Every structure is written in C-alpha cells, then in structure tokens.
Short mmCIF file of C-alpha atoms in Angstrom, two decimals:
data_model
loop_
_atom_site.label_atom_id
_atom_site.label_comp_id
_atom_site.label_asym_id
_atom_site.label_seq_id
_atom_site.Cartn_x
_atom_site.Cartn_y
_atom_site.Cartn_z
CA MET Q 1472 68.46 106.33 147.59
CA ARG Q 1473 68.67 102.62 148.33
CA PRO Q 1474 67.46 101.51 151.76
CA THR Q 1475 69.83 100.05 154.34
CA GLN Q 1476 68.72 97.81 157.16
CA ALA Q 1477 67.87 99.79 160.27
CA HIS Q 1478 69.25 98.87 163.67
CA PRO Q 1479 67.61 99.52 167.04
CA LEU Q 1480 68.66 102.80 168.62
CA VAL Q 1481 69.35 103.43 172.26
CA ARG Q 1482 66.60 105.85 173.19
CA LYS Q 1483 67.00 108.52 175.84
CA PRO Q 1484 65.74 112.09 176.27
CA ASN Q 1485 67.58 114.54 174.06
CA ARG Q 1486 67.06 118.19 174.92
CA LEU Q 1487 69.14 119.30 171.94
CA TYR Q 1488 66.76 117.96 169.36
CA GLY Q 1489 63.68 120.01 168.58
CA SER Q 1490 60.17 119.03 169.74
CA GLY Q 1491 61.56 116.80 172.49
CA VAL Q 1492 61.91 113.77 170.22
CA ALA Q 1493 63.53 111.05 172.31
CA ILE Q 1494 65.90 109.68 169.69
CA ALA Q 1495 69.60 109.68 170.35
CA PRO Q 1496 71.52 111.53 167.62
CA ILE Q 1497 74.17 109.97 165.42
CA ILE Q 1498 77.52 111.69 164.99
CA VAL Q 1499 78.73 111.59 161.40
CA TRP Q 1500 82.46 112.23 161.55
CA PHE Q 1501 83.61 113.82 158.28
CA ARG Q 1502 87.26 113.34 157.36
CA GLN Q 1503 88.34 113.01 153.71
CA ASP Q 1504 84.74 112.60 152.53
CA LEU Q 1505 83.67 116.23 152.31
CA ARG Q 1506 80.49 115.71 150.29
CA LEU Q 1507 76.81 115.01 150.83
CA ALA Q 1508 76.02 112.83 147.80
CA ASP Q 1509 77.24 109.22 147.73
CA ASN Q 1510 78.37 109.50 151.34
CA PRO Q 1511 77.65 106.07 152.88
CA ALA Q 1512 78.16 107.13 156.51
CA LEU Q 1513 75.83 110.10 156.15
CA HIS Q 1514 73.31 108.06 154.19
CA ALA Q 1515 73.22 105.31 156.83
CA ALA Q 1516 72.77 107.84 159.63
CA ILE Q 1517 69.92 109.61 157.85
CA HIS Q 1518 68.20 106.32 157.10
CA ARG Q 1519 68.02 105.57 160.82
CA GLY Q 1520 65.66 108.51 161.23
CA ALA Q 1521 67.75 109.94 164.05
CA PRO Q 1522 69.12 113.47 164.33
CA VAL Q 1523 72.45 113.73 162.53
CA LEU Q 1524 75.36 115.75 163.91
CA PRO Q 1525 77.96 116.46 161.17
CA VAL Q 1526 81.42 116.90 162.73
CA PHE Q 1527 84.92 117.63 161.46
CA ILE Q 1528 87.91 117.40 163.84
CA TRP Q 1529 91.18 119.11 162.93
CA SER Q 1530 93.87 116.84 164.38
CA PRO Q 1531 97.03 117.06 162.23
CA ALA Q 1532 99.21 115.48 164.93
CA GLU Q 1533 97.31 112.23 164.42
CA GLU Q 1534 98.53 111.97 160.83
CA GLY Q 1535 101.90 110.67 162.02
CA GLU Q 1536 104.83 111.78 159.88
CA TRP Q 1537 102.51 113.25 157.27
CA PRO Q 1538 100.38 116.11 158.61
CA PRO Q 1539 98.73 118.04 155.76
CA GLY Q 1540 101.04 120.38 153.87
CA GLY Q 1541 100.47 124.05 153.16
CA ALA Q 1542 98.57 123.63 149.90
CA SER Q 1543 96.37 120.90 151.38
CA CYS Q 1544 95.49 123.10 154.36
CA CYS Q 1545 94.51 125.92 152.02
CA TRP Q 1546 92.23 123.61 150.03
CA LEU Q 1547 90.78 122.10 153.21
CA HIS Q 1548 89.78 125.53 154.52
CA HIS Q 1549 87.69 126.26 151.45
CA SER Q 1550 86.30 122.74 151.20
CA LEU Q 1551 85.07 122.83 154.80
CA GLY Q 1552 83.43 126.17 154.11
CA SER Q 1553 81.69 124.71 151.07
CA LEU Q 1554 80.47 121.68 153.03
CA ASP Q 1555 79.10 123.85 155.82
CA GLU Q 1556 77.29 126.02 153.29
CA SER Q 1557 75.69 122.93 151.72
CA LEU Q 1558 74.65 121.60 155.12
CA ARG Q 1559 73.08 124.91 156.13
CA LYS Q 1560 70.92 124.85 153.02
CA LEU Q 1561 69.49 121.59 154.42
CA GLY Q 1562 68.84 123.00 157.87
CA SER Q 1563 72.03 121.63 159.41
CA ARG Q 1564 75.62 122.80 159.93
CA LEU Q 1565 79.15 121.47 160.31
CA ILE Q 1566 80.52 121.35 163.84
CA LEU Q 1567 84.25 122.09 163.83
CA ARG Q 1568 86.51 120.87 166.60
CA GLU Q 1569 90.26 120.80 167.11
CA GLY Q 1570 92.37 118.46 169.19
CA THR Q 1571 92.53 114.76 169.94
CA SER Q 1572 89.79 113.03 167.96
CA LEU Q 1573 88.73 110.59 170.67
CA GLU Q 1574 88.55 113.34 173.28
CA GLN Q 1575 86.49 115.60 171.01
CA LEU Q 1576 84.10 112.78 170.10
CA ARG Q 1577 83.62 111.94 173.76
CA GLN Q 1578 82.81 115.57 174.54
CA LEU Q 1579 80.23 115.68 171.77
CA ILE Q 1580 78.73 112.39 172.91
CA LYS Q 1581 78.40 113.78 176.42
CA VAL Q 1582 76.68 117.03 175.46
CA THR Q 1583 74.38 115.60 172.77
CA GLY Q 1584 73.52 112.17 174.17
CA ALA Q 1585 74.68 110.54 170.93
CA ARG Q 1586 74.83 106.77 171.06
CA ALA Q 1587 76.36 106.10 167.63
CA VAL Q 1588 79.32 107.40 165.60
CA PHE Q 1589 79.58 106.76 161.85
CA TRP Q 1590 82.49 107.55 159.58
CA ASN Q 1591 83.95 106.64 156.20
CA ARG Q 1592 87.22 104.76 156.18
CA ARG Q 1593 90.67 106.11 155.43
CA TYR Q 1594 93.63 103.87 154.60
CA GLU Q 1595 96.83 105.65 155.65
CA PRO Q 1596 98.84 103.59 158.19
CA ALA Q 1597 98.69 106.13 161.04
CA ILE Q 1598 94.96 106.72 160.51
CA ILE Q 1599 94.15 103.01 160.45
CA LYS Q 1600 95.83 102.64 163.85
CA ARG Q 1601 94.06 105.70 165.23
CA ASP Q 1602 90.63 104.68 163.99
CA THR Q 1603 91.08 101.17 165.37
CA ARG Q 1604 91.84 102.63 168.82
CA ILE Q 1605 88.85 104.98 168.66
CA LYS Q 1606 86.47 102.26 167.56
CA SER Q 1607 87.65 99.96 170.34
CA ALA Q 1608 87.33 102.69 172.96
CA LEU Q 1609 83.86 103.84 171.94
CA THR Q 1610 82.38 100.37 171.52
CA GLY Q 1611 83.81 99.53 174.93
CA GLU Q 1612 81.83 102.48 176.29
CA GLY Q 1613 78.60 101.08 174.85
CA LEU Q 1614 78.37 103.12 171.68
CA GLU Q 1615 77.60 101.83 168.23
CA VAL Q 1616 80.44 102.57 165.81
CA GLU Q 1617 80.24 101.88 162.09
CA SER Q 1618 82.63 102.65 159.26
CA PHE Q 1619 82.03 102.54 155.52
CA ASN Q 1620 83.89 102.51 152.22
CA ALA Q 1621 83.40 105.83 150.47
CA ALA Q 1622 86.78 106.36 148.79
CA LEU Q 1623 87.70 103.30 146.71
CA LEU Q 1624 86.10 101.04 144.13
CA HIS Q 1625 87.79 98.07 145.83
CA GLU Q 1626 89.27 98.18 149.30
CA PRO Q 1627 92.90 97.06 149.64
CA TRP Q 1628 92.27 93.75 151.37
CA THR Q 1629 89.63 92.63 148.88
CA VAL Q 1630 91.94 92.24 145.86
CA GLN Q 1631 94.56 89.47 145.81
CA ASN Q 1632 96.58 87.62 143.20
CA LYS Q 1633 96.15 83.89 142.61
CA ALA Q 1634 98.58 83.14 145.42
CA GLY Q 1635 96.46 85.15 147.85
CA LYS Q 1636 99.05 87.92 148.09
CA PRO Q 1637 98.92 91.63 147.23
CA PHE Q 1638 99.63 92.71 143.69
CA GLN Q 1639 102.81 94.61 142.92
CA VAL Q 1640 102.11 95.21 139.21
CA PHE Q 1641 99.27 97.43 138.08
CA THR Q 1642 98.01 95.64 134.96
CA PRO Q 1643 97.04 92.33 136.62
CA PHE Q 1644 95.67 94.28 139.58
CA TRP Q 1645 93.35 96.32 137.36
CA LYS Q 1646 92.37 93.34 135.21
CA THR Q 1647 91.34 91.54 138.38
CA CYS Q 1648 89.32 94.55 139.49
CA LEU Q 1649 87.53 94.65 136.14
CA THR Q 1650 86.42 91.03 136.55
CA ARG Q 1651 84.43 92.05 139.62
CA SER Q 1652 80.85 93.20 139.43
CA GLU Q 1653 80.34 96.86 138.67
CA PRO Q 1654 80.27 99.33 141.55
CA ALA Q 1655 76.85 100.04 142.98
CA GLU Q 1656 75.12 103.16 141.75
CA PRO Q 1657 76.08 106.24 143.76
CA LEU Q 1658 73.77 107.30 146.57
CA ASP Q 1659 71.69 110.42 146.20
CA GLY Q 1660 72.42 113.36 148.44
CA PRO Q 1661 69.95 114.31 151.19
CA THR Q 1662 67.26 116.91 150.60
CA HIS Q 1663 66.80 117.82 154.28
CA LEU Q 1664 68.51 117.28 157.61
CA PRO Q 1665 66.63 117.85 160.88
CA ALA Q 1666 68.06 120.71 162.89
CA PHE Q 1667 69.05 120.72 166.55
CA SER Q 1668 67.34 123.24 168.79
CA LYS Q 1669 70.69 123.90 170.45
CA TRP Q 1670 73.91 123.13 168.65
CA PRO Q 1671 77.05 122.07 170.53
CA ASP Q 1672 80.00 124.45 170.57
CA SER Q 1673 82.00 124.75 167.38
CA ARG Q 1674 85.29 126.36 166.44
CA SER Q 1675 85.12 128.97 163.72
CA LEU Q 1676 86.65 127.97 160.41
CA ALA Q 1677 89.07 130.88 160.65
CA GLY Q 1678 90.01 129.68 164.15
CA LEU Q 1679 91.49 126.48 162.72
CA ASN Q 1680 94.24 128.63 161.14
CA LEU Q 1681 94.39 126.60 157.95
CA LEU Q 1682 95.19 129.58 155.74
CA PRO Q 1683 98.75 130.94 155.50
CA LYS Q 1684 99.60 134.16 157.31
CA ILE Q 1685 101.35 135.34 154.14
CA ASP Q 1686 98.89 135.00 151.27
CA TRP Q 1687 100.80 132.94 148.74
CA ALA Q 1688 97.65 131.02 147.77
CA LYS Q 1689 96.10 133.50 145.32
CA GLY Q 1690 96.99 131.24 142.41
CA ILE Q 1691 95.30 128.27 144.06
CA ARG Q 1692 92.11 130.25 144.59
CA ALA Q 1693 92.18 131.43 140.98
CA ALA Q 1694 92.69 127.93 139.58
CA TRP Q 1695 90.22 125.92 141.64
CA GLN Q 1696 86.78 125.74 143.20
CA PRO Q 1697 87.23 123.50 146.25
CA GLY Q 1698 84.13 121.69 147.46
CA GLU Q 1699 81.48 119.32 146.19
CA PRO Q 1700 79.88 121.77 143.68
CA GLY Q 1701 83.28 122.42 142.10
CA ALA Q 1702 83.98 118.70 141.89
CA GLN Q 1703 80.67 118.02 140.18
CA GLU Q 1704 81.25 120.85 137.72
CA ASN Q 1705 84.74 119.55 136.88
CA LEU Q 1706 83.38 116.05 136.29
CA LYS Q 1707 80.52 117.32 134.13
CA GLN Q 1708 82.82 119.46 131.99
CA PHE Q 1709 85.37 116.68 131.55
CA VAL Q 1710 82.84 114.03 130.56
CA ARG Q 1711 81.11 116.40 128.18
CA ALA Q 1712 84.15 117.90 126.48
CA SER Q 1713 87.29 115.83 127.09
CA PHE Q 1714 86.52 112.19 127.90
CA GLY Q 1715 86.28 111.11 124.26
CA GLY Q 1716 89.73 112.50 123.48
CA TYR Q 1717 91.36 111.64 126.79
CA THR Q 1718 93.72 108.93 125.50
CA ALA Q 1719 95.10 111.23 122.80
CA GLU Q 1720 95.22 114.42 124.87
CA ARG Q 1721 96.09 113.29 128.39
CA ASN Q 1722 99.85 113.77 127.93
CA ARG Q 1723 99.58 117.34 126.61
CA PRO Q 1724 100.11 119.90 129.38
CA ASP Q 1725 99.55 122.69 126.86
CA ARG Q 1726 95.91 121.59 126.47
CA THR Q 1727 92.95 120.90 128.75
CA GLY Q 1728 92.81 117.16 128.25
CA THR Q 1729 92.68 115.81 131.80
CA SER Q 1730 89.91 115.83 134.39
CA ARG Q 1731 91.73 117.73 137.16
CA LEU Q 1732 89.66 115.70 139.62
CA SER Q 1733 92.59 114.53 141.75
CA PRO Q 1734 92.22 117.10 144.59
CA HIS Q 1735 88.46 116.59 144.64
CA LEU Q 1736 89.03 112.83 144.95
CA HIS Q 1737 91.62 113.26 147.68
CA PHE Q 1738 89.32 115.35 149.85
CA GLY Q 1739 86.34 113.16 149.05
CA GLU Q 1740 84.36 115.93 147.38
CA ILE Q 1741 83.53 113.36 144.72
CA SER Q 1742 83.64 109.57 144.82
CA PRO Q 1743 85.08 107.00 142.39
CA ARG Q 1744 81.58 105.54 142.11
CA GLN Q 1745 80.25 108.87 140.88
CA ILE Q 1746 83.03 109.07 138.29
CA TRP Q 1747 82.42 105.49 137.15
CA ASP Q 1748 78.70 106.20 136.85
CA ALA Q 1749 79.28 109.40 134.87
CA VAL Q 1750 81.50 107.58 132.37
CA LYS Q 1751 78.97 104.76 132.10
CA CYS Q 1752 76.18 107.25 131.36
CA LYS Q 1753 78.37 109.00 128.77
CA ALA Q 1754 79.00 105.67 127.03
CA ALA Q 1755 75.27 104.93 126.99
CA ASP Q 1756 74.66 108.22 125.19
CA GLU Q 1757 77.48 107.71 122.69
CA PRO Q 1758 77.66 104.22 121.11
CA ARG Q 1759 81.20 104.79 119.85
CA LEU Q 1760 82.35 104.94 123.47
CA ALA Q 1761 80.28 101.92 124.46
CA SER Q 1762 81.90 99.68 121.84
CA PRO Q 1763 85.17 101.16 120.55
CA ALA Q 1764 87.55 99.33 118.22
CA GLY Q 1765 89.40 96.26 119.39
CA GLY Q 1766 86.52 94.72 121.28
CA LYS Q 1767 87.04 97.00 124.28
CA THR Q 1768 84.36 98.92 126.12
CA TRP Q 1769 84.22 102.08 128.19
CA ARG Q 1770 85.28 99.96 131.19
CA ASP Q 1771 88.67 99.55 129.48
CA SER Q 1772 89.15 103.28 128.97
CA GLN Q 1773 92.45 104.88 129.87
CA PHE Q 1774 90.63 107.38 132.07
CA LEU Q 1775 89.07 104.71 134.30
CA ALA Q 1776 92.47 103.03 134.43
CA GLU Q 1777 93.75 106.21 136.09
CA ILE Q 1778 91.09 105.75 138.77
CA GLY Q 1779 92.43 102.21 139.00
CA TRP Q 1780 95.97 103.54 139.57
CA ARG Q 1781 94.66 105.49 142.55
CA GLY Q 1782 93.18 102.28 143.97
CA PHE Q 1783 96.43 100.46 143.26
CA ALA Q 1784 98.34 103.11 145.21
CA HIS Q 1785 96.12 102.54 148.27
CA HIS Q 1786 96.46 98.77 147.79
CA LEU Q 1787 100.25 99.10 147.97
CA LEU Q 1788 100.31 101.49 150.91
CA PHE Q 1789 97.97 99.27 152.91
CA HIS Q 1790 100.08 96.16 152.36
CA PHE Q 1791 103.48 97.88 152.44
CA PRO Q 1792 103.11 100.80 154.89
CA HIS Q 1793 106.87 101.28 155.24
CA THR Q 1794 107.11 102.57 151.67
CA THR Q 1795 106.36 106.17 152.63
CA ARG Q 1796 109.94 106.33 153.91
CA GLU Q 1797 111.67 103.18 152.66
CA PRO Q 1798 111.95 101.68 149.17
CA LEU Q 1799 109.79 98.67 148.39
CA ARG Q 1800 112.76 97.06 146.65
CA PRO Q 1801 115.29 96.55 149.46
CA GLU Q 1802 118.34 96.75 147.17
CA PHE Q 1803 117.68 100.49 146.91
CA ALA Q 1804 118.28 101.03 150.62
CA ASN Q 1805 121.94 101.82 149.98
CA PHE Q 1806 121.58 103.71 146.71
CA PRO Q 1807 124.24 106.46 146.48
CA TRP Q 1808 121.96 109.49 146.54
CA ARG Q 1809 123.68 112.85 146.35
CA GLU Q 1810 123.17 115.55 149.00
CA ASP Q 1811 123.16 119.01 147.47
CA ASP Q 1812 120.89 121.69 148.93
CA ALA Q 1813 121.64 124.15 146.14
CA LEU Q 1814 120.53 121.71 143.45
CA LEU Q 1815 117.41 120.85 145.43
CA ARG Q 1816 116.48 124.53 145.79
CA ALA Q 1817 117.04 125.14 142.07
CA TRP Q 1818 114.69 122.24 141.31
CA GLN Q 1819 112.06 123.40 143.81
CA ARG Q 1820 112.06 126.94 142.44
CA GLY Q 1821 111.92 125.92 138.79
CA GLU Q 1822 115.41 127.22 138.06
CA THR Q 1823 117.13 124.16 136.58
CA GLY Q 1824 117.70 125.66 133.12
CA TYR Q 1825 115.46 123.03 131.51
CA PRO Q 1826 112.22 124.83 130.59
CA PHE Q 1827 109.87 121.83 130.60
CA VAL Q 1828 111.01 120.94 134.14
CA ASP Q 1829 110.94 124.53 135.34
CA ALA Q 1830 107.48 125.19 133.90
CA GLY Q 1831 106.07 122.25 135.83
CA LEU Q 1832 107.57 123.34 139.11
CA ARG Q 1833 106.37 126.91 138.65
CA GLU Q 1834 102.88 125.68 137.80
CA LEU Q 1835 103.01 123.64 141.01
CA TRP Q 1836 104.07 126.59 143.16
CA THR Q 1837 101.43 128.86 141.66
CA THR Q 1838 98.39 126.57 141.44
CA GLY Q 1839 99.16 123.65 143.76
CA TRP Q 1840 98.95 121.22 140.86
CA MET Q 1841 101.11 119.81 138.08
CA HIS Q 1842 100.16 117.88 134.96
CA ASN Q 1843 100.87 114.15 135.34
CA ARG Q 1844 103.19 113.87 132.32
CA VAL Q 1845 105.21 116.78 133.69
CA ARG Q 1846 105.28 115.14 137.14
CA MET Q 1847 107.04 112.15 135.61
CA VAL Q 1848 109.60 114.32 133.84
CA VAL Q 1849 110.18 116.53 136.89
CA GLY Q 1850 110.54 113.45 139.10
CA SER Q 1851 112.94 111.74 136.73
CA PHE Q 1852 115.05 114.90 136.57
CA LEU Q 1853 115.36 115.05 140.35
CA VAL Q 1854 116.33 111.43 140.93
CA LYS Q 1855 118.23 110.61 137.74
CA ASP Q 1856 119.69 113.87 136.41
CA LEU Q 1857 120.42 115.32 139.84
CA LEU Q 1858 120.70 112.01 141.74
CA LEU Q 1859 118.78 113.52 144.65
CA ASP Q 1860 116.77 111.27 146.96
CA TRP Q 1861 113.19 110.60 145.86
CA ARG Q 1862 112.07 111.31 149.42
CA ALA Q 1863 113.09 114.96 149.02
CA GLY Q 1864 110.81 115.17 146.00
CA ALA Q 1865 107.99 113.41 147.82
CA ALA Q 1866 108.26 115.87 150.72
CA TRP Q 1867 108.15 118.88 148.36
CA PHE Q 1868 105.12 117.55 146.53
CA TRP Q 1869 103.44 116.78 149.84
CA ASP Q 1870 103.71 120.39 150.93
CA THR Q 1871 102.86 122.05 147.62
CA LEU Q 1872 100.24 119.81 145.94
CA VAL Q 1873 96.54 120.39 146.54
CA ASP Q 1874 96.03 116.72 145.68
CA ALA Q 1875 98.77 115.53 148.05
CA ASP Q 1876 97.62 111.96 148.63
CA LEU Q 1877 99.97 109.79 150.68
CA ALA Q 1878 99.32 106.64 148.67
CA SER Q 1879 99.57 108.22 145.23
CA ASN Q 1880 102.53 110.41 146.16
CA THR Q 1881 104.44 107.41 147.47
CA LEU Q 1882 103.63 105.26 144.43
CA GLY Q 1883 104.56 108.02 142.00
CA TRP Q 1884 107.95 108.78 143.49
CA GLN Q 1885 108.92 105.16 143.99
CA TRP Q 1886 107.81 104.45 140.43
CA VAL Q 1887 109.91 107.18 138.85
CA SER Q 1888 112.98 106.35 140.94
CA GLY Q 1889 112.72 102.65 140.13
CA CYS Q 1890 112.55 101.44 143.73
CA GLY Q 1891 108.85 100.61 144.01
CA ALA Q 1892 106.11 98.42 142.60
CA ASP Q 1893 105.66 98.34 138.83
CA ALA Q 1894 108.53 100.80 138.70
CA ALA Q 1895 110.09 102.42 135.67
CA PRO Q 1896 113.21 100.47 134.65
CA TYR Q 1897 116.46 101.96 135.88
CA PHE Q 1898 117.61 102.76 132.35
CA ARG Q 1899 114.52 104.88 131.61
CA VAL Q 1900 115.71 108.44 132.06
CA PHE Q 1901 113.31 111.05 130.69
CA ASN Q 1902 115.01 113.55 128.41
CA PRO Q 1903 113.59 116.93 129.53
CA VAL Q 1904 114.15 118.48 126.09
CA GLY Q 1905 112.72 115.59 124.11
CA GLN Q 1906 109.71 115.27 126.41
CA GLY Q 1907 108.96 118.96 126.03
CA GLU Q 1908 109.27 118.87 122.25
CA LYS Q 1909 106.95 115.87 122.08
CA PHE Q 1910 104.23 116.96 124.48
CA ASP Q 1911 104.46 120.77 124.23
CA PRO Q 1912 105.56 121.10 120.60
CA GLN Q 1913 104.82 124.80 120.20
CA GLY Q 1914 106.07 125.69 123.68
CA ASN Q 1915 102.74 127.12 124.83
CA TYR Q 1916 102.95 125.44 128.24
CA ILE Q 1917 106.42 126.89 128.76
CA ARG Q 1918 105.37 130.35 127.60
CA ARG Q 1919 102.56 130.36 130.15
CA TRP Q 1920 104.74 129.50 133.14
CA ILE Q 1921 108.09 130.95 132.06
CA PRO Q 1922 107.16 134.26 130.45
CA GLU Q 1923 110.80 135.33 130.21
CA LEU Q 1924 111.15 132.72 127.43
CA ALA Q 1925 107.88 133.62 125.68
CA LYS Q 1926 109.52 135.25 122.65
CA LEU Q 1927 111.72 132.29 121.80
CA PRO Q 1928 110.67 130.36 118.70
CA ALA Q 1929 109.38 126.81 119.23
CA GLU Q 1930 112.59 125.43 117.75
CA TRP Q 1931 114.61 126.71 120.72
CA ILE Q 1932 112.18 127.19 123.58
CA HIS Q 1933 112.88 123.74 125.04
CA GLN Q 1934 116.66 124.23 124.92
CA PRO Q 1935 117.53 127.93 125.13
CA PHE Q 1936 121.06 126.92 126.17
CA ALA Q 1937 121.58 125.62 122.61
CA ALA Q 1938 120.02 128.58 120.80
CA PRO Q 1939 122.24 130.86 118.70
CA ALA Q 1940 123.17 134.15 120.34
CA PRO Q 1941 121.16 136.28 117.87
CA VAL Q 1942 118.02 134.23 118.60
CA LEU Q 1943 118.46 134.74 122.33
CA ALA Q 1944 119.11 138.45 121.89
CA ALA Q 1945 116.03 138.90 119.72
CA ALA Q 1946 113.91 137.16 122.37
CA GLY Q 1947 115.39 139.23 125.20
CA VAL Q 1948 116.88 136.16 126.89
CA GLN Q 1949 120.18 136.43 128.76
CA LEU Q 1950 121.25 133.02 130.00
CA GLY Q 1951 122.44 133.20 133.57
CA THR Q 1952 120.58 136.48 134.09
CA THR Q 1953 116.99 136.40 132.89
CA TYR Q 1954 116.90 132.59 132.76
CA PRO Q 1955 119.40 130.18 134.32
CA GLU Q 1956 122.01 128.07 132.61
CA PRO Q 1957 121.38 124.31 132.96
CA VAL Q 1958 122.42 123.07 136.39
CA VAL Q 1959 123.67 119.83 134.79
CA SER Q 1960 124.28 118.42 131.34
CA HIS Q 1961 121.52 115.90 130.73
CA ALA Q 1962 123.73 113.69 128.53
CA ILE Q 1963 126.45 113.47 131.18
CA ALA Q 1964 123.97 113.15 134.07
CA ARG Q 1965 122.21 110.27 132.33
CA ASN Q 1966 125.44 108.29 132.07
CA VAL Q 1967 126.30 109.00 135.71
CA ALA Q 1968 122.82 107.83 136.75
CA LEU Q 1969 123.09 104.63 134.75
CA GLU Q 1970 126.44 103.88 136.40
CA ALA Q 1971 124.93 104.47 139.83
CA TYR Q 1972 121.93 102.26 139.08
CA ALA Q 1973 124.20 99.56 137.71
CA THR Q 1974 125.74 99.16 141.17
CA LEU Q 1975 122.43 97.74 142.40
CA LYS Q 1976 122.89 94.67 140.21
CA GLY Q 1977 125.87 93.65 142.28
#
C-alpha cells in the first residue's frame, strides 16, 4: 500500500471507539465502489489511523430519472451482503441506512463524533449535483470532506481534444488516453479494521427491500456471484483462459470469450486499474502478448479498448448530460419513431420470430445480461426494423440488465440508433439472420435460449420461417404456435428505415 499524506484530525472524546481513544472517526461512504482492495477513499481513511465507519445509504430517489432497475437492485442486495461479510472478517461491518443521504450522514456524524467523510466519485448528472450539495453543506459545518477517483482510468474533465473540447469519436479519445502515463498500481486491501465498541444503528439488508416479492431472479443467482470475490474470480479466469483469444472470440455468444466483468465494474466490485494491472502482468508472463505482430503491445489490445469505451461513455455523459433523454445529434429530435405497444412487447419478450434477436432477449430476462454482439443486433432490430424509439430500448435494458450503467446504456443506444457520438451510420442495419449465421454458426446459442427450436438443423435455425414444412415438422416446430412468425419482414423493414433516415438529410 502506498502512503498518502496525513492531515491533522479534529480530536474529541469518542465513546464509540474502544479503549477510549480520542480520535474522531472517519465515515467512508460506499456507493458504487463495493470493494475493499483498490478503494482510494477507504485507503485514505485507514492511513489516517482513525476509526473507520463504513456506510451505505439506500437513496434511489436521489438518482433523478434513473433509480436502479429491478435487476440492479437484485445484484445490489447480494453485493452489499458480500461487502459486509468481507468487512466482518476484518473486525468491522457495513452500516446500512435508508433515506436522504445528507440527513443520514448528519445523523451518523452526530452519534459517532465523526469529523470527516470520504467517498469515491460518481459521474451521473443527478449524483454530481447531489454530491456537490452534500460536500458544500458538510464543509460549511466544519467537517472535512474528500472524494476520490476509484471508477475510471481517466476522469471526464481530464481528457480533451486539441481544441480543448470533449471528444465525440472514440478512436482519438482512446489514442489520447494511451499517450498518458500508465495508471498507478492498484492499492492493496486492508488486513484489519479497528472495531467500534458500540456501533450506530443500521437497517437490516432485508429491510432495504431490494429483492423482488415474486422471485424472478433465480436465473441471475445461478449465473453470477455478486461481490468482490466473484469479480476477482471472473478476472482471474478470463485473463488465464480467454484474454489471448479475446479478439477472435469476443463476438461469439455461443462461446465463453468475454470477461463478463461489466456488472462487477458497474458496482465497483473491481476497478479498471485492477483490470489494467492484471492484463499487464499477463503480458509480462507471455512475451507473445507483450509484443504481438504489427508493432502493437498489450496496451493496444481490443480488451483494454473495451475498458476505454466505458471511460468514453462517462466522458460523453459528463459533457452532454442531456443525452440520457435527448439525442446528441439534434436533427434526430423529430425522427418519425413509430408507437406500437404490441411490437415493443414482442421484442421485450423475445417473440419477434427472429431467433438471434429472441435468444438475446430471453438471455437478458433470465440472467440479467446479454452478450455485446447480440446487444447491437437486438438494438438495431428495435430501432431500424421496428422503428421504435431507442429510449424504449434504453428503459428496458435499464430495468433488466445487472450491468445497467447510465453512461454505457446511453452511449450504446444512441450509437445503434445513429443519433449519438461515434454512431453507426444510418444505412447500417444489422441483418438478424446474417448476424446469427456469422456469430452463432451452429445455432448453439439459440438452442440454449430457445429450446423449442433445438431440433432444427443449423441451416434453418436462424430463419425457421424459411424452412421447408417437412424440416419444421421433423423438429416439432409449428410457426405461430410453438414459435412466432416474424413480426416484420427484415428486407421490407430495412427499406422503410432507410427512407425514414433519409428524411434527416433534408
């Protein structure tokens, strides 16, 4: 652990800290940084030598228009439980509160005598405003308040183009990031935290009511291990088994070629610095990764570029906060989106009649996650085949994804609809059959998530609507009964979409 400069503490008697030590405690306010290792706020508090009070405050109303969705709440419940378990092993615990954050912090300050509050920064527009108000209020009351970067390799205001403005294209953004010095090595986790002799009141985890009353989350529990240990295990397995083949395998939903670290990153169970460091160590052990063909190094890997895309998403949201609801490109404000609740429900339920699309949406509903290649195809189908508003897709993903990240969700949907930064050109309309045949050639991904099509041969599994009647009969498929007919003709829908997009050119 690297030392940080200590600051003088306001000293006053503290009956809550064992042995009568007269050192005011420091509140470490956990938010989307639910880990102990490489946690700058926690590290700084521990280095002061003061008692540390770990706190989480459930305050969804403070998230503005984007309180956590159902899948996120389910993940959060288990992640908080994991964090508390880790803290208890160190002689500490996680204090849970619910309500207005400033009010809850003030109550804790009053009962513990804390004179400092540390937290790690978040970058969503509503949270930036809230945190600014809280910092101003607490410093005005004589407390020390410090915030830290724990979530990004480069914070949004630190990267600019040559004109001193924010980037709107990923490649120059990431190239600029790669010219910077490497991230600092991740901080070690603590080995001990001093315990209070009397802990302040805490809500029970069950009392936060994060879990659904109807247990639809069995698939999420089966697919994931929320919490810091699960994040570390995912990273270790990916670097060991999949990093070397990531570029070739990352677009194959029928294989385990991606890291599946996105929910762990969103909830801060692992940091980008830890991922960077793990890749760096892997490259040091394998020379072929350290100096691959073309003069590139591990820093230029496609996998680290995906971490860069996450940073780019936060860069855009910080500089263009209106994009959660409005297109970045103003000409899209009057795009002729269709309103059709039946089509939207068919898409949400994975009943469009296009197996590659439907498999992705059923995977999402079951596990809270969807492969990135499939996300692009599913998104393109909604906005270009069905001509439904990208905001309807963003809202559905927000509620059903365990990695529902406001910045990344906004970037992804504006990208696929063509109305955002670095967006896909309007004439790029993913063919759901062709994409399936290319990236799931044997149909194994479809067979997993659409078992009613499992007996179809690979030749027809991506387009059962075109299969000969004897083939369908032999596979036990009855179109319109056991599996739906296509809700639209892709060929016709593509032409209609291109005509609609052409109106934007005036």
